[in-house]
Short mmCIF file of C-alpha atoms in Angstrom, two decimals:
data_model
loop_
_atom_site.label_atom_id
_atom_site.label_comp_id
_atom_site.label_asym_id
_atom_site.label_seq_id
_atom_site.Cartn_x
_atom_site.Cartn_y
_atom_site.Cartn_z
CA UNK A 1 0.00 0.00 0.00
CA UNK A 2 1.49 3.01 -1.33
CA UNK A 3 0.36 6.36 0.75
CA UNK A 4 1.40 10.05 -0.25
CA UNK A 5 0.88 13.63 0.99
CA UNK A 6 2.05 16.96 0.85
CA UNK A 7 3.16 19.27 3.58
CA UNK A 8 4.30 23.12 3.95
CA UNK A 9 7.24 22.96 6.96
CA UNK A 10 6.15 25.25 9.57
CA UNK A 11 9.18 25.92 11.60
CA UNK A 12 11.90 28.93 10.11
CA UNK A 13 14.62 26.95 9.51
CA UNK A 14 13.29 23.63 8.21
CA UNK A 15 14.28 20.21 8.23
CA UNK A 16 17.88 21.45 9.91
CA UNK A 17 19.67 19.59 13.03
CA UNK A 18 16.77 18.73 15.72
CA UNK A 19 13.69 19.07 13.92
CA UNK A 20 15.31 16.59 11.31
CA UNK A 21 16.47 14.42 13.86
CA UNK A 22 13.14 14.58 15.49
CA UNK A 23 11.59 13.62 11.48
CA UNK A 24 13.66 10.78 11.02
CA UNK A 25 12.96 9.55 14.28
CA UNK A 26 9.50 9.70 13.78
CA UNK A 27 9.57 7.75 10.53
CA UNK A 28 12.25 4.71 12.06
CA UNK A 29 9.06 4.05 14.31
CA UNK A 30 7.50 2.70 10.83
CA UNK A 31 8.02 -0.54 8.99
CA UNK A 32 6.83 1.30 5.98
CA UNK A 33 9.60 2.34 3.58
CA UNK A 34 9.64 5.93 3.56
CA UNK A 35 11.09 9.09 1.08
CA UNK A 36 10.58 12.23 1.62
CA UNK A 37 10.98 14.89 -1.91
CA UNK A 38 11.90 18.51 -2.16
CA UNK A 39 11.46 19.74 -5.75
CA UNK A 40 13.73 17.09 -7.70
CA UNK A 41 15.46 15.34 -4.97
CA UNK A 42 14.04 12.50 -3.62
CA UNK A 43 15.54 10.72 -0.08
CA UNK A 44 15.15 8.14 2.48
CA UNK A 45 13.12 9.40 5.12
CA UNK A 46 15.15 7.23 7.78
CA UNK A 47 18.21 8.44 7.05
CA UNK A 48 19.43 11.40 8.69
CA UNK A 49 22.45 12.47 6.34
CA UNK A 50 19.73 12.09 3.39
CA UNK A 51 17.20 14.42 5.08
CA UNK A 52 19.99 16.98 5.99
CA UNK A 53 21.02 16.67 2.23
CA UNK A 54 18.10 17.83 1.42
CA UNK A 55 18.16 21.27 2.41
CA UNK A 56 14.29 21.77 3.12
CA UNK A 57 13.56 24.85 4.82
CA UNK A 58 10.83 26.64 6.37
CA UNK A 59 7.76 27.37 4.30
CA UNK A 60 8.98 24.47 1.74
CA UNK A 61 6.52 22.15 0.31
CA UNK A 62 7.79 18.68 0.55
CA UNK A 63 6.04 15.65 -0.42
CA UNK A 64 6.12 12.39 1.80
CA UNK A 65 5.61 9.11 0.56
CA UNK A 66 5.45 5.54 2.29
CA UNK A 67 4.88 2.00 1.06
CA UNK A 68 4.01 -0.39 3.68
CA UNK A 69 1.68 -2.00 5.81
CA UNK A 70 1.83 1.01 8.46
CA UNK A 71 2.33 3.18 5.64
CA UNK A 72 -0.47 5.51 5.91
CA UNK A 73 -0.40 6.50 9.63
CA UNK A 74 3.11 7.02 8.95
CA UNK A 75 2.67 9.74 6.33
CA UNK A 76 0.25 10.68 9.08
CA UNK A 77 2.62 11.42 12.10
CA UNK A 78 5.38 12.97 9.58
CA UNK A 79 2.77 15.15 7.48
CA UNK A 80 1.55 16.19 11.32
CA UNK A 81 5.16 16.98 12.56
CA UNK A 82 6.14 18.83 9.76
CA UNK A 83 3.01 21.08 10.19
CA UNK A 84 3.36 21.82 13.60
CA UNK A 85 6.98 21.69 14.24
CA UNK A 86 8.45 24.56 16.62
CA UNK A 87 11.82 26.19 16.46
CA UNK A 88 12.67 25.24 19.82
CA UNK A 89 12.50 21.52 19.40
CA UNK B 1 23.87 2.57 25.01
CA UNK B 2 26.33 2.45 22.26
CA UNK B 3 28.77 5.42 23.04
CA UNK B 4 30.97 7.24 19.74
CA UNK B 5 34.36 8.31 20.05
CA UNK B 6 35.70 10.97 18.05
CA UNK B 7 39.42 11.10 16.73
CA UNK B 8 40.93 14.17 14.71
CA UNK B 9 44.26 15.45 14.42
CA UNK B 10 42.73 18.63 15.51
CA UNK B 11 40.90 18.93 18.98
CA UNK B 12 38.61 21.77 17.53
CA UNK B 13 37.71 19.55 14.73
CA UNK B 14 36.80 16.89 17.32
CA UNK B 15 35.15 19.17 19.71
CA UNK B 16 33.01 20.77 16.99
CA UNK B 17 31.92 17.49 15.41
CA UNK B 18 30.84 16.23 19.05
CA UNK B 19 29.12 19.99 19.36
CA UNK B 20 27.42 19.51 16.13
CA UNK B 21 26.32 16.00 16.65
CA UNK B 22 25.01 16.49 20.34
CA UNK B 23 22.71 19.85 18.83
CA UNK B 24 21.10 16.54 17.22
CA UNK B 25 18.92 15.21 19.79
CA UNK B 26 18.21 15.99 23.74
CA UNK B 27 19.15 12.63 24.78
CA UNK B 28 22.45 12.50 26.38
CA UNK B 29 25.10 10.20 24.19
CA UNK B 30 28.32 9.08 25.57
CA UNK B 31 30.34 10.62 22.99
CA UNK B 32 34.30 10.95 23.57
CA UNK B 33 36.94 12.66 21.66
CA UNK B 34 40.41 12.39 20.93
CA UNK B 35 42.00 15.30 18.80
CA UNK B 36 45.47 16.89 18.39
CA UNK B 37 48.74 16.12 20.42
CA UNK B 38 49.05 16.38 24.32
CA UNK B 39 50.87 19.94 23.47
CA UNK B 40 48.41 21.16 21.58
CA UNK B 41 50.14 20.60 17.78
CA UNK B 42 47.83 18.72 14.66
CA UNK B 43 48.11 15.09 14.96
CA UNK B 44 46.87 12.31 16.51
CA UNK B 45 47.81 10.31 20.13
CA UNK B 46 47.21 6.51 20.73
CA UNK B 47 47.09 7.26 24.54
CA UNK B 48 44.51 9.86 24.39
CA UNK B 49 42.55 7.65 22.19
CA UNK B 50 42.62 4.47 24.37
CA UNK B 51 41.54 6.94 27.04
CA UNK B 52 38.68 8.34 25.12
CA UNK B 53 37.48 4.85 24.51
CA UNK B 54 37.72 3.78 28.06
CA UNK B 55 35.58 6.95 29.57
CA UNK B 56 32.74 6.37 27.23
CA UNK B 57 33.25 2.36 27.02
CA UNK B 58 30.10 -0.05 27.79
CA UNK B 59 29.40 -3.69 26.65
CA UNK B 60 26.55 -2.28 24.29
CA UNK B 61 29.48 -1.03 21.87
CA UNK B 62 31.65 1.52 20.89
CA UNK B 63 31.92 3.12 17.17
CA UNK B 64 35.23 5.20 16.60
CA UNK B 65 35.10 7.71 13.87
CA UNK B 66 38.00 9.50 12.44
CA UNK B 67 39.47 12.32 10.14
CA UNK B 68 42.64 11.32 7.80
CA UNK B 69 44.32 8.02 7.21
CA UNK B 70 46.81 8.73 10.82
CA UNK B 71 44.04 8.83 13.02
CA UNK B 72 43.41 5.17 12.09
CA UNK B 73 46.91 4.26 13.00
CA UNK B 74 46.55 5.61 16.15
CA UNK B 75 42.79 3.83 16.86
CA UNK B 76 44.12 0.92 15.94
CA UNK B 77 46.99 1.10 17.94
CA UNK B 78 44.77 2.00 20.98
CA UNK B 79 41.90 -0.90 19.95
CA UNK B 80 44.75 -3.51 20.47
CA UNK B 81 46.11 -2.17 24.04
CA UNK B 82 42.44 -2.83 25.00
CA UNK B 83 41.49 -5.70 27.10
CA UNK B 84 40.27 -8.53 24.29
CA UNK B 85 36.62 -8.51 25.63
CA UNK B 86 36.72 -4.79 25.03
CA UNK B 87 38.37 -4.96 22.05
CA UNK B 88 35.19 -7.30 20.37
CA UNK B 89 32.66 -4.29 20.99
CA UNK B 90 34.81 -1.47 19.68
CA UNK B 91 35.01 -1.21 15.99
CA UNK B 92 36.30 1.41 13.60
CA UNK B 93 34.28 2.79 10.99
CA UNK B 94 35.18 4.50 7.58
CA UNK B 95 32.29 7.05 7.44
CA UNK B 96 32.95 11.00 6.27
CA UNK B 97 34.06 12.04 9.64
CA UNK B 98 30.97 15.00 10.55
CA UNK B 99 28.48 13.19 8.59
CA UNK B 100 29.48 10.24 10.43
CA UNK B 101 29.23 11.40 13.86
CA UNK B 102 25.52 12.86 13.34
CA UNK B 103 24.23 9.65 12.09
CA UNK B 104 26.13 7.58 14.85
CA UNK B 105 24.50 10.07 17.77
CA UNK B 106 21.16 9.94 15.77
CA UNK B 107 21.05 6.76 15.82
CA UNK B 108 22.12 5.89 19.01
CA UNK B 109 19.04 7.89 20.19
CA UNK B 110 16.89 5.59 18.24
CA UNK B 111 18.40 3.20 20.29
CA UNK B 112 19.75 1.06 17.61
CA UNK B 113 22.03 -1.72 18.59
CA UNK B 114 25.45 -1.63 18.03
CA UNK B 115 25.85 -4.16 14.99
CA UNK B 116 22.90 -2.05 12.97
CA UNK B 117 24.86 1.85 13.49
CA UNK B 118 27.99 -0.15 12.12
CA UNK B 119 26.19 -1.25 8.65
CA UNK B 120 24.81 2.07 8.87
CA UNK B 121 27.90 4.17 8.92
CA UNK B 122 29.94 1.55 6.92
CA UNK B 123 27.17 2.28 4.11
CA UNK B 124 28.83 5.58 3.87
CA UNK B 125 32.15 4.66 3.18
CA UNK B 126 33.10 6.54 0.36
CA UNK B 127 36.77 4.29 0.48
CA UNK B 128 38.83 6.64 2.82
CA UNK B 129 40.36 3.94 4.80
CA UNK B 130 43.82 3.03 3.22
CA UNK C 1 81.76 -8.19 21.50
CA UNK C 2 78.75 -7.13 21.15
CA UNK C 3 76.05 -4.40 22.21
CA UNK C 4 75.00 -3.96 25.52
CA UNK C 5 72.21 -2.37 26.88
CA UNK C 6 73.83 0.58 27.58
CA UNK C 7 75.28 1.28 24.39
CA UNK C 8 72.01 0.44 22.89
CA UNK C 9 70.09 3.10 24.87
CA UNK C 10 73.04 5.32 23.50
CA UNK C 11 72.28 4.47 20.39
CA UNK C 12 68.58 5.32 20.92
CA UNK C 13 69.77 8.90 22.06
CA UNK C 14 71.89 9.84 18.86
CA UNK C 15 69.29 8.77 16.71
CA UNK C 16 67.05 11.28 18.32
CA UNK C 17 70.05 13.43 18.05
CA UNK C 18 70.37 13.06 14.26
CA UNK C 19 66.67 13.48 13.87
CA UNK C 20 66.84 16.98 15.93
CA UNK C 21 69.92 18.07 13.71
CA UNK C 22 67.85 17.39 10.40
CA UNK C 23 64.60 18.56 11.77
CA UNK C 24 64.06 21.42 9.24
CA UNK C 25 65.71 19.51 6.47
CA UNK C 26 62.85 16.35 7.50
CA UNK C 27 60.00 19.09 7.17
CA UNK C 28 61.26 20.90 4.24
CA UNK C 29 60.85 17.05 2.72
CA UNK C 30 57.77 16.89 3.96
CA UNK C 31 56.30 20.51 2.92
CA UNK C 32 56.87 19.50 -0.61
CA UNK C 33 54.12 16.11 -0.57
CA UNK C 34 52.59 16.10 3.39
CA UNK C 35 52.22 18.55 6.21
CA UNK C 36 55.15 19.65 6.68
CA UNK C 37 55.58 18.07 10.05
CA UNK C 38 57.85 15.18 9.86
CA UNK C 39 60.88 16.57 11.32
CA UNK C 40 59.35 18.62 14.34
CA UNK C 41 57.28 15.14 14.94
CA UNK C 42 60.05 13.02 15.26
CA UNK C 43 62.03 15.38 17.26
CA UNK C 44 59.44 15.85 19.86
CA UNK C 45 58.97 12.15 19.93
CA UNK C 46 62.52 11.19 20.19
CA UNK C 47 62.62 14.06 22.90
CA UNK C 48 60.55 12.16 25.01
CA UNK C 49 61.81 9.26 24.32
CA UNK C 50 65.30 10.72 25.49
CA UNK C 51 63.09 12.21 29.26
CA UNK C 52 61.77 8.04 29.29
CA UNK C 53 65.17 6.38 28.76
CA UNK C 54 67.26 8.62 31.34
CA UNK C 55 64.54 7.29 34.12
CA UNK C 56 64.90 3.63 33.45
CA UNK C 57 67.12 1.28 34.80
CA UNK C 58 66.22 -1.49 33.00
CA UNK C 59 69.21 -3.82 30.88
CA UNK C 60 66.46 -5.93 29.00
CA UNK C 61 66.86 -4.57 25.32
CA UNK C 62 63.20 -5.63 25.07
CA UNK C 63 61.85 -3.04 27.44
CA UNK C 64 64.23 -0.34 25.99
CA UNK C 65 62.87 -0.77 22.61
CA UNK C 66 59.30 -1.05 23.88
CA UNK C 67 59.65 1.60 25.84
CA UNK C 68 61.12 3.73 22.92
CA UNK C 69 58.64 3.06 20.60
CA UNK C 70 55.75 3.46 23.11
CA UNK C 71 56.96 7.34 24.13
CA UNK C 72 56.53 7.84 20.44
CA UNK C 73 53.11 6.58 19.82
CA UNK C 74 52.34 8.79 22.58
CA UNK C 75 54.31 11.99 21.33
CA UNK C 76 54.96 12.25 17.80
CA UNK C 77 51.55 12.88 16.81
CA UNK C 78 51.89 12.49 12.94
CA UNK C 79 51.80 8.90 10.93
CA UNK C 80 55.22 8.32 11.90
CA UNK C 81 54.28 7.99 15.24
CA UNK C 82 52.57 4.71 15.41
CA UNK C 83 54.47 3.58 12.48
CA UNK C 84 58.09 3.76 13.55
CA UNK C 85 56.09 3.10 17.67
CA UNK C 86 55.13 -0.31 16.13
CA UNK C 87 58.48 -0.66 14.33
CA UNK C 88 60.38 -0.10 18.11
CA UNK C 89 57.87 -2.39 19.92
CA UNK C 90 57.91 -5.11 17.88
CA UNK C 91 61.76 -4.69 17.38
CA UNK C 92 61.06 -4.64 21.27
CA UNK C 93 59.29 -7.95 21.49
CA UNK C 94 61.63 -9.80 19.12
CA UNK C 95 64.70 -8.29 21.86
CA UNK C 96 62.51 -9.18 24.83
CA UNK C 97 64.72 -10.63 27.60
CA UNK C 98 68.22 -9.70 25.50
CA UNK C 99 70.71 -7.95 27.40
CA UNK C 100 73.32 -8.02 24.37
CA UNK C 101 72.50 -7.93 20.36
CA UNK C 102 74.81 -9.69 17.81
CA UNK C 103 74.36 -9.38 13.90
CA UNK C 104 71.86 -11.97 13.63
CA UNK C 105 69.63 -9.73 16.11
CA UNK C 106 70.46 -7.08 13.93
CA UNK C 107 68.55 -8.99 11.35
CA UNK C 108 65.93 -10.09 13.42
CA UNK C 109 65.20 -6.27 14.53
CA UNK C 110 64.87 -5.15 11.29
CA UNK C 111 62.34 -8.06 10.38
CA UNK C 112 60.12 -7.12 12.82
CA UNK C 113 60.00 -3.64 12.19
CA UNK C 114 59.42 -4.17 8.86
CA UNK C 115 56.75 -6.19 9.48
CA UNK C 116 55.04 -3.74 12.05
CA UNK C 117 55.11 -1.19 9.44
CA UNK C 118 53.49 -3.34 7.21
CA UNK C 119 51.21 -4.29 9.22
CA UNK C 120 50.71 -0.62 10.68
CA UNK C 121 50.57 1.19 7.41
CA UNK C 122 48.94 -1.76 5.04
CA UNK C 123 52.28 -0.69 2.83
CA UNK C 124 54.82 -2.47 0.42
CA UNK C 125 57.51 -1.85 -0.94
CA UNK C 126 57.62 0.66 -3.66
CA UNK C 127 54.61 2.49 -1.67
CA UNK C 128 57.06 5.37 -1.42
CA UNK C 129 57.29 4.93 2.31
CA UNK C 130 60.11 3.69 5.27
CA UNK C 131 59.93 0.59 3.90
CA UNK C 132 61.78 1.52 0.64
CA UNK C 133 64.40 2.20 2.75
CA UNK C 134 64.39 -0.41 5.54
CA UNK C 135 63.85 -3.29 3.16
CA UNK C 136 66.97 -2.91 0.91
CA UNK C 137 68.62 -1.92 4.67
CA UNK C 138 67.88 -5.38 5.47
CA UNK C 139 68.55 -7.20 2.35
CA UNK C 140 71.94 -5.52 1.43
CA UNK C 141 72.57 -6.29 5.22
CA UNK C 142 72.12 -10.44 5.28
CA UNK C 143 73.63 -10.58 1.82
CA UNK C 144 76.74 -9.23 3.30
CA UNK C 145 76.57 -11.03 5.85
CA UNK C 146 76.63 -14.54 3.60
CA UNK C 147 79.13 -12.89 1.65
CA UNK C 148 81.21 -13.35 4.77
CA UNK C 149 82.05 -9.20 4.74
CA UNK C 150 82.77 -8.14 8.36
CA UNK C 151 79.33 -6.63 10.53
CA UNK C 152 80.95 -2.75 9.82
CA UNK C 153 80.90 -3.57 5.88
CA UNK C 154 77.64 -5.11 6.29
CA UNK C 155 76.44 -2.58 7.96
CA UNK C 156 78.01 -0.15 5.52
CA UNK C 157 76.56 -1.85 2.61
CA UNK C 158 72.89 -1.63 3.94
CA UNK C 159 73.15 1.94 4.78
CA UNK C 160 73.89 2.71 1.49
CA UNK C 161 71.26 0.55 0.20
CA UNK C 162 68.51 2.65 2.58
CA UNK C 163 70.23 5.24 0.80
CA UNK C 164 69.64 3.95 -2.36
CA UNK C 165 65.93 3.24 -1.70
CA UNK C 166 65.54 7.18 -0.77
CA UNK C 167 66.71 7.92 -3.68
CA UNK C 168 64.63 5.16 -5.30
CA UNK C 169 61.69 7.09 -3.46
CA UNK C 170 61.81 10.34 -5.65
CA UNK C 171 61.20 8.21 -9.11
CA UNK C 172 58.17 6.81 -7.61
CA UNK C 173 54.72 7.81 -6.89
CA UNK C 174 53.33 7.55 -3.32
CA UNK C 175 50.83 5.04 -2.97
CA UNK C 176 50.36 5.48 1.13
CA UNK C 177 49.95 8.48 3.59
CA UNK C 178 48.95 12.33 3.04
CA UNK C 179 51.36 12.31 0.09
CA UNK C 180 49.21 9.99 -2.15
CA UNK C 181 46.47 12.56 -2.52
CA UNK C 182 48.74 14.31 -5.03
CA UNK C 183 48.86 11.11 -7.39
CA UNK C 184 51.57 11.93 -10.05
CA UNK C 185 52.69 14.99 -8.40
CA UNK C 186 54.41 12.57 -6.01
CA UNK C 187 57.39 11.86 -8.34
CA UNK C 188 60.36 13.61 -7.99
CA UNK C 189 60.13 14.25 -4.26
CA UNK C 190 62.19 11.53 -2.23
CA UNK C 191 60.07 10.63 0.68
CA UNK C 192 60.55 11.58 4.20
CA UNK C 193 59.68 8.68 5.76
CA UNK C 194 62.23 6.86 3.97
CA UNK C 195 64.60 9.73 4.89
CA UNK C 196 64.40 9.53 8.24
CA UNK C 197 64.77 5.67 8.49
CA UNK C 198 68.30 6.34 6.63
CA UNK C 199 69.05 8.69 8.89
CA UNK C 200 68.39 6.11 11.77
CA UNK C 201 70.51 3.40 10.35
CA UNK C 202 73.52 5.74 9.70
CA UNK C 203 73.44 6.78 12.59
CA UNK C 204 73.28 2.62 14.17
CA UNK C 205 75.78 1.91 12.25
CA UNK C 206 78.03 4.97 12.93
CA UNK C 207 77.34 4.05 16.53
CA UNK C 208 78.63 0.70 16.53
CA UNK C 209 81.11 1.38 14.13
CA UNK C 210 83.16 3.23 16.87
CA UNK C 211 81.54 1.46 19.98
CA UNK C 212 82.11 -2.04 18.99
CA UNK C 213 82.27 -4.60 16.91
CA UNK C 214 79.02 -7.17 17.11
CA UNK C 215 79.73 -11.22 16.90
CA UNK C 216 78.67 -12.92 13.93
#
């Protein structure tokens, strides 16, 4: 089951240190394989050097996508963190 | 926990990785370093790694990262003054040294085991070991 | 005769004299294809080695050698720390319990440290390294030896065939160490590793030379 969704970041300075810490720990709780795309590039949502490579900021769109039996509460959570995500975490 | 030593020939280098990595996550990760000689020049110091390994050292592993191809001497050099049964849980991986540390600490506070962060950071071996 | 402890901890302490009197000529080698920090590595490790050996008491050859090249796995700070430490400790293991050296230990010295370096630095010869000094050292040495020449012309010969492999080191591009990231650029540079390592056996065999004369 293939599940995918598209998400604004909320926090300034995007999927940077923490907050993409915090994202790829979120999707490591899922069996589902997961990428995460930022225009072209397209990476592994698990990994943390691929999400820093990236270079998503705040007030990008990015587009997750997961393929799995758990795969749609897991573009839930991520979709959900990326929305609400503050600075400070 | 698995714990992540740090060796550089520059202390800065090694402080600022650890500072980088440890900005990565609130959970605190035994993380060592090892970086520059014991006066202060660029290079690299068996001792001081040994010692770095033993203050962060548990039976749940150790992964050693490290900057240019004498910093490996010098691990390896440390790994084998170890006691044997420490020696089995300490490995060396070949990972881009910054890049390297932030996975390691990011994955240590996904509490992966030991064997799993090695194939991890051994993925991103990009052939620097000689 | 042979040496004795003594005279090999005297030995120890004129190498690290020879390696202080061609500190800036070691780093001016070493500028050209590395960092630039051969020579002031080496003479702060053979420095400390000199602080280590005037506090022991020890006559076990074994333990001086250990001793030397632990002091400079622990203070030269650049590759040629643990590569020449692993050199002296194995050299040190092989000499464990000796009070005296002969020829033949001479020999069995210089296998191990080859093989430490090897083992140390994953190098061969013709990496552009010690070893393209310390190899022919050795080989020139035990085919004097069968040749029936006398220890000094022995010793003579494999000095100048480390000094042929430094010079061997310039035609050849380095395959191991900070000086391999400049590929081809390499060539023409003789290597400072395999500088230093003459250096060192000159300055052995100058040393027993005019202290005395090892048995066959």
């Amino acid at each position: 089951m293939s599940v995918k969704a598209e998400v604004v970041i909320k926090n300034h300075s995007g999927l940077h240190a923490r907050p993409a810490a915090l994202f790829i720990q979120t999707a490591n709780k899922f069996k589902a394989d997961i990428v995460v795309s930022s225009g072209v590039k397209q990476v592994n949502a698990k990994s943390i050097i691929s999400v820093l490579s990236l270079g998503a900021r705040g007030g990008t769109q990015v587009t997750i996508e997961a393929e799995g039996p758990d795969a749609e509460q897991a573009v839930k959570d991520l979709v959900f963190l990326l929305a609400t995500i503050d600075e400070g975490e | 926990m698995v714990g992540v030593v740090i060796v550089s020939h520059s202390l800065k280098i090694a402080e600022g990785a650890k500072e980088l990595a440890s900005q990565m996550t609130p959970d605190r990760i035994p993380l060592a370093v090892a970086g520059g000689t014991k006066d202060g020049r660029l290079g690299t110091d068996a001792e001081q790694v040994r010692s770095a390994i033993e203050s962060v050292y548990s039976d749940d592993g150790i992964v050693i990262l490290y900057d240019l191809g004498s910093a490996l001497m010098s691990t390896e050099l440390a790994i084998e003054e170890l006691p044997a049964i420490q020696q089995a849980r300490v490995a060396v991986v070949h990972a881009p040294l910054v890049e390297g540390v932030v996975t390691a600490v990011v994955e240590i506070s996904l509490n992966k085991n030991w064997e799993s962060i090695i194939v991890t950071l051994q993925e991103m071996d990009f052939g620097k070991a000689p | 005769m042979s040496l004795n402890s003594s005279q090999v901890k005297k030995v120890m302490l004129e190498i690290g004299e020879t390696v202080e009197k061609n500190k800036e000529f070691l780093t001016e080698l070493d500028l050209a294809i590395g960092d630039a920090d051969h020579g002031i590595n080496l003479t702060k490790g053979f420095r400390a080695v000199a602080t280590k050996l005037s506090a022991t008491e020890t006559d076990d050859i074994g333990e001086i050698f250990t001793l030397v090249g632990m002091t400079l796995v622990g203070n030269v700070g650049g590759a040629s720390g643990p590569l020449y430490g692993t050199a002296f400790m194995r050299a040190g293991s092989y000499a464990a319990g000796k009070t005296s050296l002969i020829a033949d230990d001479f020999v069995g010295i210089l296998e191990a440290a080859i093989g430490g370096i090897k083992m140390r630095g994953k190098a061969e010869a013709g990496d552009k390294t010690m070893l393209d000094a310390l190899i022919p050292a050795l080989n020139a040495f035990q085919e004097a030896l069968k040749q029936g020449i006398t220890v000094h012309g022995a010793l003579t010969k494999a000095v100048e065939a480390a000094l042929a492999g430094v010079n061997y080191t310039k035609e050849i591009q380095a395959r191991k160490g900070r000086a391999s990231y400049l590929g081809a650029r390499s060539i023409g540079h003789q290597d400072p590793g395999a500088t230093s390592t003459y250096l060192m056996l000159r300055t052995i065999s100058k040393a027993v030379q005019t202290q005395g004369q090892p048995e066959k």
